[in-house]
Coordinates of C-alpha atoms in Angstrom, one line a residue:
Chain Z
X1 CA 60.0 -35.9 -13.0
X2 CA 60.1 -36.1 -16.8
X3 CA 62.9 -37.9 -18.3
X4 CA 65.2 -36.3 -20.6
X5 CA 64.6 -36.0 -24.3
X6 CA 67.1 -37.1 -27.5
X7 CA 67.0 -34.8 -29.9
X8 CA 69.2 -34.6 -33.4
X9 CA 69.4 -31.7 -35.4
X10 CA 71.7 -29.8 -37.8
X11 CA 72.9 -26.6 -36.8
X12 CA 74.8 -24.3 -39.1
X13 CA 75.5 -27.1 -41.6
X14 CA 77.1 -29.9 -38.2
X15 CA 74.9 -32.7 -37.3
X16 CA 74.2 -32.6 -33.5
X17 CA 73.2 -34.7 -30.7
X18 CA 71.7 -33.6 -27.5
X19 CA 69.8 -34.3 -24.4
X20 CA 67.6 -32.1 -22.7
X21 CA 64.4 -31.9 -20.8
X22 CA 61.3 -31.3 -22.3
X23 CA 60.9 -27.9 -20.6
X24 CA 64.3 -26.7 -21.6
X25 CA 63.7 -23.8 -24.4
X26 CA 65.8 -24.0 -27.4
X27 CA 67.5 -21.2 -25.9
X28 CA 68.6 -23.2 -23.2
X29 CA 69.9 -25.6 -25.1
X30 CA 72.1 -23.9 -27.4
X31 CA 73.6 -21.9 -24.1
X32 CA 73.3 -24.0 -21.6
X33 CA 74.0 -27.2 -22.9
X34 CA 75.4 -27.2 -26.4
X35 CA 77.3 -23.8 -25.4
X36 CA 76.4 -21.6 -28.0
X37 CA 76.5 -18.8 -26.2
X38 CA 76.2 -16.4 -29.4
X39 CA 72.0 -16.2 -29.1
X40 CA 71.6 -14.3 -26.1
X41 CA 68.7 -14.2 -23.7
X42 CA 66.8 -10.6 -23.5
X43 CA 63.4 -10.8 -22.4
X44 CA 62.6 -14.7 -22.5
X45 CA 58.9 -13.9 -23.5
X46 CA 59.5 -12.7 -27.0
X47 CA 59.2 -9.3 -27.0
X48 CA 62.9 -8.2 -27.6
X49 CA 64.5 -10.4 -30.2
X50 CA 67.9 -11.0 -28.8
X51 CA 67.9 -14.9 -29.0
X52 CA 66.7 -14.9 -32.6
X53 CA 67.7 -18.2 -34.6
X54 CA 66.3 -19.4 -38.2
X55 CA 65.3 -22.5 -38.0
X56 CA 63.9 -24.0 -41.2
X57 CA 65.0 -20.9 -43.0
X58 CA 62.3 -19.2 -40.6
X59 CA 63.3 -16.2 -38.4
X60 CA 62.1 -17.5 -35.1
X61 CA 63.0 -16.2 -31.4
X62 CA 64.3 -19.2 -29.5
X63 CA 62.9 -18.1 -26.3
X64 CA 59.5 -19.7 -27.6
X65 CA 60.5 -23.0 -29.3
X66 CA 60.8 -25.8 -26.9
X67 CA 64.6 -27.6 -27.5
X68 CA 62.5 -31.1 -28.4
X69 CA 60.6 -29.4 -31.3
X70 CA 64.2 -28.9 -33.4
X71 CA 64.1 -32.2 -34.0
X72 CA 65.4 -33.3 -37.2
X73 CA 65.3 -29.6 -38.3
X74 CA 67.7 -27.1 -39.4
X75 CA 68.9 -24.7 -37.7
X76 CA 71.0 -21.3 -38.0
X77 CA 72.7 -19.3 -35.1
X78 CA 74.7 -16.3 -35.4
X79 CA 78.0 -19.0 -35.1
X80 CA 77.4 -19.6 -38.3
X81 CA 77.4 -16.5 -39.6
X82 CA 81.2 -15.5 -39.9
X83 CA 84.6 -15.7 -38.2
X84 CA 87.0 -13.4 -36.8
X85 CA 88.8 -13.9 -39.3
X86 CA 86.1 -13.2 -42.1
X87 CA 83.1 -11.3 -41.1
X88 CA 79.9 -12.0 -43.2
X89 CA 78.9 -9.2 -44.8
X90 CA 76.2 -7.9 -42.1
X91 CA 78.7 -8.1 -39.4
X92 CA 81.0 -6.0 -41.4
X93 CA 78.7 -3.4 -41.7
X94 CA 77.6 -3.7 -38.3
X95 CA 81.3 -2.6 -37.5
X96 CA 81.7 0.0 -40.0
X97 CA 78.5 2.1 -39.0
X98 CA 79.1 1.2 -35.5
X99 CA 75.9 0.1 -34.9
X100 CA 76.0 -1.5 -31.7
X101 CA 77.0 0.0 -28.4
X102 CA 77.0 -2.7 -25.3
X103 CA 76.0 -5.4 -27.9
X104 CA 74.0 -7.6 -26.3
X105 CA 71.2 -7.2 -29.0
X106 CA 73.6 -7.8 -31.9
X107 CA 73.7 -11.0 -32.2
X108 CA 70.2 -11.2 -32.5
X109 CA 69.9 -8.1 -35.2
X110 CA 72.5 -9.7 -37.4
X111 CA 70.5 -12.7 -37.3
X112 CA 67.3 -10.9 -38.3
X113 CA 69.2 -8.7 -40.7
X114 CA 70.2 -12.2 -42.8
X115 CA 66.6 -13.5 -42.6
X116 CA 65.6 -9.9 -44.1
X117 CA 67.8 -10.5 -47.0
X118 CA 68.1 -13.5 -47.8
X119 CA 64.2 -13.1 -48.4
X120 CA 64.5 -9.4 -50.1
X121 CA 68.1 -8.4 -50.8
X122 CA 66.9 -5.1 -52.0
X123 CA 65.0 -4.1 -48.5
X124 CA 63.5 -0.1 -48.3
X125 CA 64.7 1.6 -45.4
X126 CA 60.7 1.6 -44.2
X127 CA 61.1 -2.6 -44.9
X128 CA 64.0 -2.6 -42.5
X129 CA 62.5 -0.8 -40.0
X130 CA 59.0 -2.8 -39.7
X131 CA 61.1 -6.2 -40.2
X132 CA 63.4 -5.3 -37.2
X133 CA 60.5 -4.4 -35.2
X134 CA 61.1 -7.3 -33.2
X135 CA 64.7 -6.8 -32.0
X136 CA 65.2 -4.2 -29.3
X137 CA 68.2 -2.2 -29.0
X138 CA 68.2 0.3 -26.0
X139 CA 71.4 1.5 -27.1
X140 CA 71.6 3.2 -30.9
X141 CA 68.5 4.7 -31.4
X142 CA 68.2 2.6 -34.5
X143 CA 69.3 4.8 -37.2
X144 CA 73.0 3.5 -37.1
X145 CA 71.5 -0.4 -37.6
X146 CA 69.3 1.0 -40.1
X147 CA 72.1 2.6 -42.1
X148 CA 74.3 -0.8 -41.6
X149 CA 71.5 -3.3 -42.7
X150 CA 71.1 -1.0 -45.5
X151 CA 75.0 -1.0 -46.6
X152 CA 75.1 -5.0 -45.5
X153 CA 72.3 -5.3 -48.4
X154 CA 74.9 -3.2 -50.8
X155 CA 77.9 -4.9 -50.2
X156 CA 75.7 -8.3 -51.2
X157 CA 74.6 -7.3 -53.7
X158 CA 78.1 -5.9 -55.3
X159 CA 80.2 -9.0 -53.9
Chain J
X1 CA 59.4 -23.8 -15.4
X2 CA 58.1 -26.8 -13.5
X3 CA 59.1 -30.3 -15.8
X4 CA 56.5 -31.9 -17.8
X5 CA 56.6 -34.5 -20.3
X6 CA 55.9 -33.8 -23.7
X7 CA 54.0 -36.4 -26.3
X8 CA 53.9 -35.6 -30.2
X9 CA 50.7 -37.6 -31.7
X10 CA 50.7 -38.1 -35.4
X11 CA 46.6 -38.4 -35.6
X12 CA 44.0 -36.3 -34.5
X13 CA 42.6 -39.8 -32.5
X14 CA 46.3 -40.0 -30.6
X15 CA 46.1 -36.3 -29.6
X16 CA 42.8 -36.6 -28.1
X17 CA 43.4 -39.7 -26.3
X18 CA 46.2 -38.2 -24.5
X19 CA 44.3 -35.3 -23.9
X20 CA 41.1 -36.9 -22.0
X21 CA 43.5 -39.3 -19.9
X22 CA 45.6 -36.3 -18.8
X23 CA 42.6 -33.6 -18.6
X24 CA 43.3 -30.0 -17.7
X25 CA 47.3 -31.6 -16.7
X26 CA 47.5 -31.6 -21.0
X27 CA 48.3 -28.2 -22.4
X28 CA 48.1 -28.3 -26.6
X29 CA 51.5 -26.8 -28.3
X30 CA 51.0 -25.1 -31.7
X31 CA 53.5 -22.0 -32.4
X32 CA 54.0 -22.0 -28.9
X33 CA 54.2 -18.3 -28.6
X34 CA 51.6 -17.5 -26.0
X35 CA 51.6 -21.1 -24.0
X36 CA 55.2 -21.2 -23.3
X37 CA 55.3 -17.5 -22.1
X38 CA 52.7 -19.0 -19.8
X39 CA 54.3 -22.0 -18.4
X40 CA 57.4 -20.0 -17.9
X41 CA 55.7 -17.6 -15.9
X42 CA 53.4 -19.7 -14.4
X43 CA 50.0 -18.6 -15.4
X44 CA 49.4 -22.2 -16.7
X45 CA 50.8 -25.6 -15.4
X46 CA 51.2 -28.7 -17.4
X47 CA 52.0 -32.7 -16.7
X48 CA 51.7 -33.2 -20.3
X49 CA 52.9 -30.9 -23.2
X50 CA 51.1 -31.9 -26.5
X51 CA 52.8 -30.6 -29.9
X52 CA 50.2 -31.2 -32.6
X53 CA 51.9 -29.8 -35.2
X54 CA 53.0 -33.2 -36.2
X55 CA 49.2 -34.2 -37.4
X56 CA 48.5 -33.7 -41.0
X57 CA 45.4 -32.0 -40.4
X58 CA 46.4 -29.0 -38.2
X59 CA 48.9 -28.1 -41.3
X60 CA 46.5 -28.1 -44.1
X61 CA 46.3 -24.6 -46.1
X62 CA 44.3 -24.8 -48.8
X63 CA 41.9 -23.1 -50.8
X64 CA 38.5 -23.4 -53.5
X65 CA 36.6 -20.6 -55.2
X66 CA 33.6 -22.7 -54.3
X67 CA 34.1 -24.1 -51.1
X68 CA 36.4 -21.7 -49.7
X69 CA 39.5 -21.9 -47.7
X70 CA 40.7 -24.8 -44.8
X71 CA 43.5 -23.6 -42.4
X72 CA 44.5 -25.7 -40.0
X73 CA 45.2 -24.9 -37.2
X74 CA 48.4 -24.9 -36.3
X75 CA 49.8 -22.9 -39.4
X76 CA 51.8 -20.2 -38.6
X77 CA 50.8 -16.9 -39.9
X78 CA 53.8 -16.7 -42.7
X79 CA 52.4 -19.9 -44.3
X80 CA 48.8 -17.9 -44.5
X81 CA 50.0 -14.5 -45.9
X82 CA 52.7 -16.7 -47.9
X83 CA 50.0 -18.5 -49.6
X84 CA 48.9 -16.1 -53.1
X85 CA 45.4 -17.6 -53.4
X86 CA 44.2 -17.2 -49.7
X87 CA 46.1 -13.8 -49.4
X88 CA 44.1 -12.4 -52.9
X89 CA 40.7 -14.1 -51.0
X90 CA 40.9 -12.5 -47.6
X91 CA 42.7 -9.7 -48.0
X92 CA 41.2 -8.8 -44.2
X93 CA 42.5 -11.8 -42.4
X94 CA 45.6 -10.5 -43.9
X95 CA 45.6 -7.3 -42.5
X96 CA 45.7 -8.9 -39.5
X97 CA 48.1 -12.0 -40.0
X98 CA 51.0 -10.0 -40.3
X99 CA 50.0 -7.9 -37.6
X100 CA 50.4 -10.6 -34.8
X101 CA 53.9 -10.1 -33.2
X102 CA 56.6 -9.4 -35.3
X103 CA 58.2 -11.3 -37.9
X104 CA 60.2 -13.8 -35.7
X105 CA 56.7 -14.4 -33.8
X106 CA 54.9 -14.8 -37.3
X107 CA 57.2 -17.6 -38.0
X108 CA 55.7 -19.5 -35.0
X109 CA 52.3 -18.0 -34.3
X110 CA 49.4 -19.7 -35.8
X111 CA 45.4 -18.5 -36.2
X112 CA 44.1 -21.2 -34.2
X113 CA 46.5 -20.5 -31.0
X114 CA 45.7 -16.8 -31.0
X115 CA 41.8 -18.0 -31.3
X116 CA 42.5 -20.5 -28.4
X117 CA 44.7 -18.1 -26.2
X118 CA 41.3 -16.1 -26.1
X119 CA 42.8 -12.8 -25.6
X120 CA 40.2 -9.8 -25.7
X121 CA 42.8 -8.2 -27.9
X122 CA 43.9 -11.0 -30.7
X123 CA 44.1 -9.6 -33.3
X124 CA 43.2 -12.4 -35.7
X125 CA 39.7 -13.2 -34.1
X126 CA 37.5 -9.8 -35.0
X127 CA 38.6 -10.6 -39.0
X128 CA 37.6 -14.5 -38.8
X129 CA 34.5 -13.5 -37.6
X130 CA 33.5 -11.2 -40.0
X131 CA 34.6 -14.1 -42.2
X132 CA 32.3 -16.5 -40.8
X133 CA 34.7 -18.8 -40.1
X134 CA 34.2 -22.0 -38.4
X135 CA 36.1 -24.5 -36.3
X136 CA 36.3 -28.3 -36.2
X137 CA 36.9 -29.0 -32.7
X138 CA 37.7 -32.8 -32.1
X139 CA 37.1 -34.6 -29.0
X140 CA 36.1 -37.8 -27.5
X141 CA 33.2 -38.2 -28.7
X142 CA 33.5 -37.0 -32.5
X143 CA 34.3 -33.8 -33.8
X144 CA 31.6 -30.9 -33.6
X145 CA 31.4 -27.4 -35.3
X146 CA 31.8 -24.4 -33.7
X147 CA 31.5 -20.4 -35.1
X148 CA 34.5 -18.2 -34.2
X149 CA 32.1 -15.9 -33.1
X150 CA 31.2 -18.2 -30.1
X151 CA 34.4 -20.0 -29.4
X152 CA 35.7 -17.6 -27.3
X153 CA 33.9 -17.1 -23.3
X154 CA 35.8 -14.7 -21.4
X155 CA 39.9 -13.4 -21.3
X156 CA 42.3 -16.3 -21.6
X157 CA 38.9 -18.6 -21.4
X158 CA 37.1 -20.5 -24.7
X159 CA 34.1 -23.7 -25.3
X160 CA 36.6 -26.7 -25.4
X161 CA 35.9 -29.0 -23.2
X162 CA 38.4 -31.6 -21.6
X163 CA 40.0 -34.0 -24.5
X164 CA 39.0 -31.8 -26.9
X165 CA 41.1 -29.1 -29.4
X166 CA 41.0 -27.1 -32.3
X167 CA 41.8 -28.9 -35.5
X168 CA 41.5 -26.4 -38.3
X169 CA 38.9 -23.6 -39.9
X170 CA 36.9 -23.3 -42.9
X171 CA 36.1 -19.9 -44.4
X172 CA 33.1 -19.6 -46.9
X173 CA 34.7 -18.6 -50.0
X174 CA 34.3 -15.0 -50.5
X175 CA 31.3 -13.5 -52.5
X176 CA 31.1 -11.3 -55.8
X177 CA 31.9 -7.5 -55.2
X178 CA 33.1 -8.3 -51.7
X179 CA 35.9 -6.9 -48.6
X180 CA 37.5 -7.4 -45.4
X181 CA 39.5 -5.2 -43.6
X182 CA 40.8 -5.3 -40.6
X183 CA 42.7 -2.4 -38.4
X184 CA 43.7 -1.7 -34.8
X185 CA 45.1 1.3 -33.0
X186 CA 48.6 1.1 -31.0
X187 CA 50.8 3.3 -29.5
X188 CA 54.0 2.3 -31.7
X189 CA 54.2 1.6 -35.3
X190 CA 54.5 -1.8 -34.7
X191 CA 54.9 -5.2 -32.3
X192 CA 52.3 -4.1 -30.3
X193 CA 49.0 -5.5 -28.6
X194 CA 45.5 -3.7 -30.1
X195 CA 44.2 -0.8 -28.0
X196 CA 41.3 -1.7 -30.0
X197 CA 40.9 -3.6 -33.8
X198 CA 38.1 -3.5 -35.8
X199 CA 37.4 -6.0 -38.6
X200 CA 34.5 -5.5 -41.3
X201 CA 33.3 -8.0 -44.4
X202 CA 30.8 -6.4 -46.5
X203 CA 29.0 -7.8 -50.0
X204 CA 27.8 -4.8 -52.3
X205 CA 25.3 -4.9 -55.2
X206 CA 26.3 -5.6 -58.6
X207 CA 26.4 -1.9 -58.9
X208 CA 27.8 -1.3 -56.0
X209 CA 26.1 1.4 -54.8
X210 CA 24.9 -0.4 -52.1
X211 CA 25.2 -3.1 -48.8
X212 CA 23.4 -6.5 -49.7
X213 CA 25.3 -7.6 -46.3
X214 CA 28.3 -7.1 -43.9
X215 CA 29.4 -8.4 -40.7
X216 CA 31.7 -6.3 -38.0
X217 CA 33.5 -7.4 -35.2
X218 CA 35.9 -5.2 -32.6
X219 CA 38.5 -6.4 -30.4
X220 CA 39.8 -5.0 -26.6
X221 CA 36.2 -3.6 -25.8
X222 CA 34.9 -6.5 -24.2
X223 CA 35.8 -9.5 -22.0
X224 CA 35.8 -11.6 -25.8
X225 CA 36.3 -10.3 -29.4
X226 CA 33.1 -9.2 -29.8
X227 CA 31.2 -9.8 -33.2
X228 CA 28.6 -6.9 -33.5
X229 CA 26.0 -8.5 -35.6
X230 CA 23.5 -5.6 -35.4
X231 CA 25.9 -2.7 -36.8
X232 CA 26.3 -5.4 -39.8
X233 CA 22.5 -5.8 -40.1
X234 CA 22.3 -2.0 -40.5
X235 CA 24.2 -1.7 -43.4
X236 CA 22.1 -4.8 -45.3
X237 CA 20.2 -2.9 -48.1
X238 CA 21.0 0.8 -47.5
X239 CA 23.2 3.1 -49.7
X240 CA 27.1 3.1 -49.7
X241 CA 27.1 6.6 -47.4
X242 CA 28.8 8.2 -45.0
X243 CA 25.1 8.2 -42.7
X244 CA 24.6 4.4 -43.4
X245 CA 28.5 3.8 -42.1
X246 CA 27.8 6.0 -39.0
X247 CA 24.7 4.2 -38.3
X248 CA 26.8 1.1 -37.9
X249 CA 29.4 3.0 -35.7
X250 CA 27.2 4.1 -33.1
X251 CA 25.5 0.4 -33.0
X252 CA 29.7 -0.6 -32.6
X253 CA 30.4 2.2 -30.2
X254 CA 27.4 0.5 -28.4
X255 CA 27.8 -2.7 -28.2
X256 CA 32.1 -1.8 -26.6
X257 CA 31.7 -2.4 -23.2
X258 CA 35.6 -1.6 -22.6
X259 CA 37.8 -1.2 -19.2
X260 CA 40.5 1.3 -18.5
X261 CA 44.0 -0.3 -18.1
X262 CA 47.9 0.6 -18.9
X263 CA 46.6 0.7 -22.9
X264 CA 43.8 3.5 -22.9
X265 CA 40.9 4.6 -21.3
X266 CA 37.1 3.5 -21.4
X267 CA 35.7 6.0 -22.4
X268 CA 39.2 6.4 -24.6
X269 CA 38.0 2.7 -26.5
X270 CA 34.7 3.5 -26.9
X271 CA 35.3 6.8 -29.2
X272 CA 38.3 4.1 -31.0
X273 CA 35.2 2.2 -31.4
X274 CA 33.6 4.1 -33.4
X275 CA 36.6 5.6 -35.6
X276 CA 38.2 2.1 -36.2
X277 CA 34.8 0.5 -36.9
X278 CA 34.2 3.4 -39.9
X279 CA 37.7 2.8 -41.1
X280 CA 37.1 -0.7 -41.5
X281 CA 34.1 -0.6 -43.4
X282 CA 35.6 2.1 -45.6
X283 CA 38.6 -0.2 -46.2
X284 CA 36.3 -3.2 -47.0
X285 CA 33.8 -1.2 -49.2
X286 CA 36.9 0.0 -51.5
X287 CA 38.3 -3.4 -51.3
X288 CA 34.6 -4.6 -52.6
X289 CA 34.4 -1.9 -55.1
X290 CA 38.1 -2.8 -56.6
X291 CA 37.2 -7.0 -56.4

């Protein structure tokens, strides 16, 4: 039996301790044991992009990072993103173009959608598309998130 | 997934050393995105995780005019299209760098673990074989050289031998009024594993009007990527034409020895062959011709 790991890390700007075994995927550990429940599991083999995290300012799916390997990184889920109270700019036009439906992949999109801009704020509609390519929503049919990534992108840029 | 251990060496001695005392029980962790898929689902077994990424010379990215670039092997593909110098070099091993997954996989995903993985499909290994890359492979008894072409022996199978792993490439510097290209055919636009890929690197003539050389590889017609060295050697010294570039096809188209499965056909990959295979050198001969 492997013992458990100690692991430090900053995630969305708080330092955080953990334990956690070395086969726990960072997935795990933000849900399971640090109970960020906000990155949600999909797929678990990286095809679907629900459980998408930036760590190290890279867009990374959290299903395929082991929990040990965040060590001493930064890392940014979608709990850092907004509040009820004050909705980041993608999640507010997420909302206004209705562009979820059961929502489980939203997290995840919203996630992306930041990565996407904070790297081009000025994305084509065919840049959106390719870059979301990893995120599956079986919901929308896309065009909505499209249209909402695009307005998020906007709003940015006018705020 | 059943519990490991997990060890992060910070020298390329350290690595090896756990990795002859724990044998086939060691499994090496780059990007992670194929290996951990496998533990998860049980395809492969590990006592001992090792992440290498923590040893300087898996992470080196770096590139000469002369001598040509070093990747190591554990950089993940962003880093490599990231990086102006290599990306204006091998424009071909770009093509297929941020093909590989999708963005959030690219973040992870390096050349070396797609090379290692061994898939019959990788995208990455038919374009570093017509780039003549090579790998340093260090072991227990040294490091030793190995060319893409031959690291790979069957699906999901490749030359390293207990204690040993992949360290990094070097890629010959490109030549004067040269191209790479690489393609593949999928179903979707995008995120999607190769029906079949086809990479080409060709050198032209000062004028170029004609082929002083090229190499061609294809990938998901054959148990390995398969590096097609005589469709290259029919190109050497003939004309720029559409019947020098067919030439090379059917030798391509020959050399695919492709099964049917959920992704297309035989007989389905072996035509794909042929019209990826004339894409690519077309893409690398206008590449060459705007060098």
């Amino acid at each position: 039996m492997s013992s458990k790991v100690h692991v430090q890390a900053r995630i969305n700007g708080d330092d955080v301790e953990f334990l956690c075994e070395p086969r726990q995927s960072l997935l795990e550990v933000l849900r399971d044991v640090l109970g960020y429940t906000g990155t949600k599991e999909g797929c678990n083999n990286g095809n679907c992009g629900a459980c998408s995290v930036i760590l190290e300012g890279r867009l990374v799916n959290s299903c395929l990072v082991f929990g040990f390997e965040i060590q001493g990184k930064e890392l940014q889920t979608i709990e850092g993103m907004g509040s009820p109270e004050e909705l980041h700019p993608v999640q507010q036009q997420f909302l206004e173009n209705a562009a979820l439906q059961c929502g489980i992949c939203t997290p995840g999109f919203i996630v992306s959608t930041k990565a996407l801009l904070d790297k081009n704020p000025d994305p084509t509609e065919a840049e959106v598309r390719y870059w979301l390519a990893g995120n599956l929503c079986r919901c929308t049919g896309y065009d909505k998130i499209v249209r909402a990534v695009l307005d998020a992108a906007k709003a940015i840029k006018n705020s | 997934m059943h519990a490991f251990d997990f060890a992060n060496p910070q020298s390329v001695p350290d690595a090896v050393g756990l990795l002859q005392k724990h044998g086939d029980r060691a499994r090496v962790l780059a990007g992670g995105t194929d290996v951990i898929v496998q533990l998860r689902e049980g395809r492969r077994s590990a006592d001992l995780v090792v992440d290498i990424k923590e040893i300087p010379d898996v992470n080196v990215l770096s590139y000469s005019a002369t001598t040509g670039a070093k990747i190591g092997a554990a950089v993940p593909c962003y880093r490599i299209y990231g990086n102006e110098e290599i990306a204006g070099a091998y424009p071909g091993i770009m093509d297929a760098a941020s093909l590989v997954g999708g963005i959030a996989v690219q973040g992870r995903a390096s050349l070396g673990g797609n090379l290692c993985n061994a898939s019959p499909a990788a995208d990455t290994i038919p374009t570093m074989i017509v780039h003549s890359a090579v790998c340093t492979v260090a072991g227990p008894s040294g490091t030793r050289q190995v060319a893409v072409e031959d690291f790979c022996t069957g699906p999901g199978r490749n030359v390293l031998e207990s204690g040993e792993f992949l360290v990094a490439f070097d890629i010959p510097a490109p030549s004067a009024n040269s191209g790479g290209f690489y393609l593949r055919f999928i179903p979707r636009n995008e995120m999607d594993i190769a029906v079949v890929g086809a990479g080409a690197y060709v050198v032209l003539n000062a004028d170029k009007s004609k082929f002083e050389s090229a190499r061609i590889a294809v990938g998901a017609v054959a148990p390995t990527p398969l590096f097609v060295r005589e469709a290259g050697e029919a190109l050497a010294g003939q004309a720029v034409s559409d019947a020098s570039i067919e030439r090379a096809c059917e030798l391509a188209r020959a050399a695919a020895s492709p099964i049917d499965d959920m992704r297309g056909t035989a007989d389905y990959r072996k035509h794909l062959t042929g019209v990826l295979t004339k894409r690519a050198i077309q893409g690398a001969v206008q590449r060459a011709k705007e060098s």
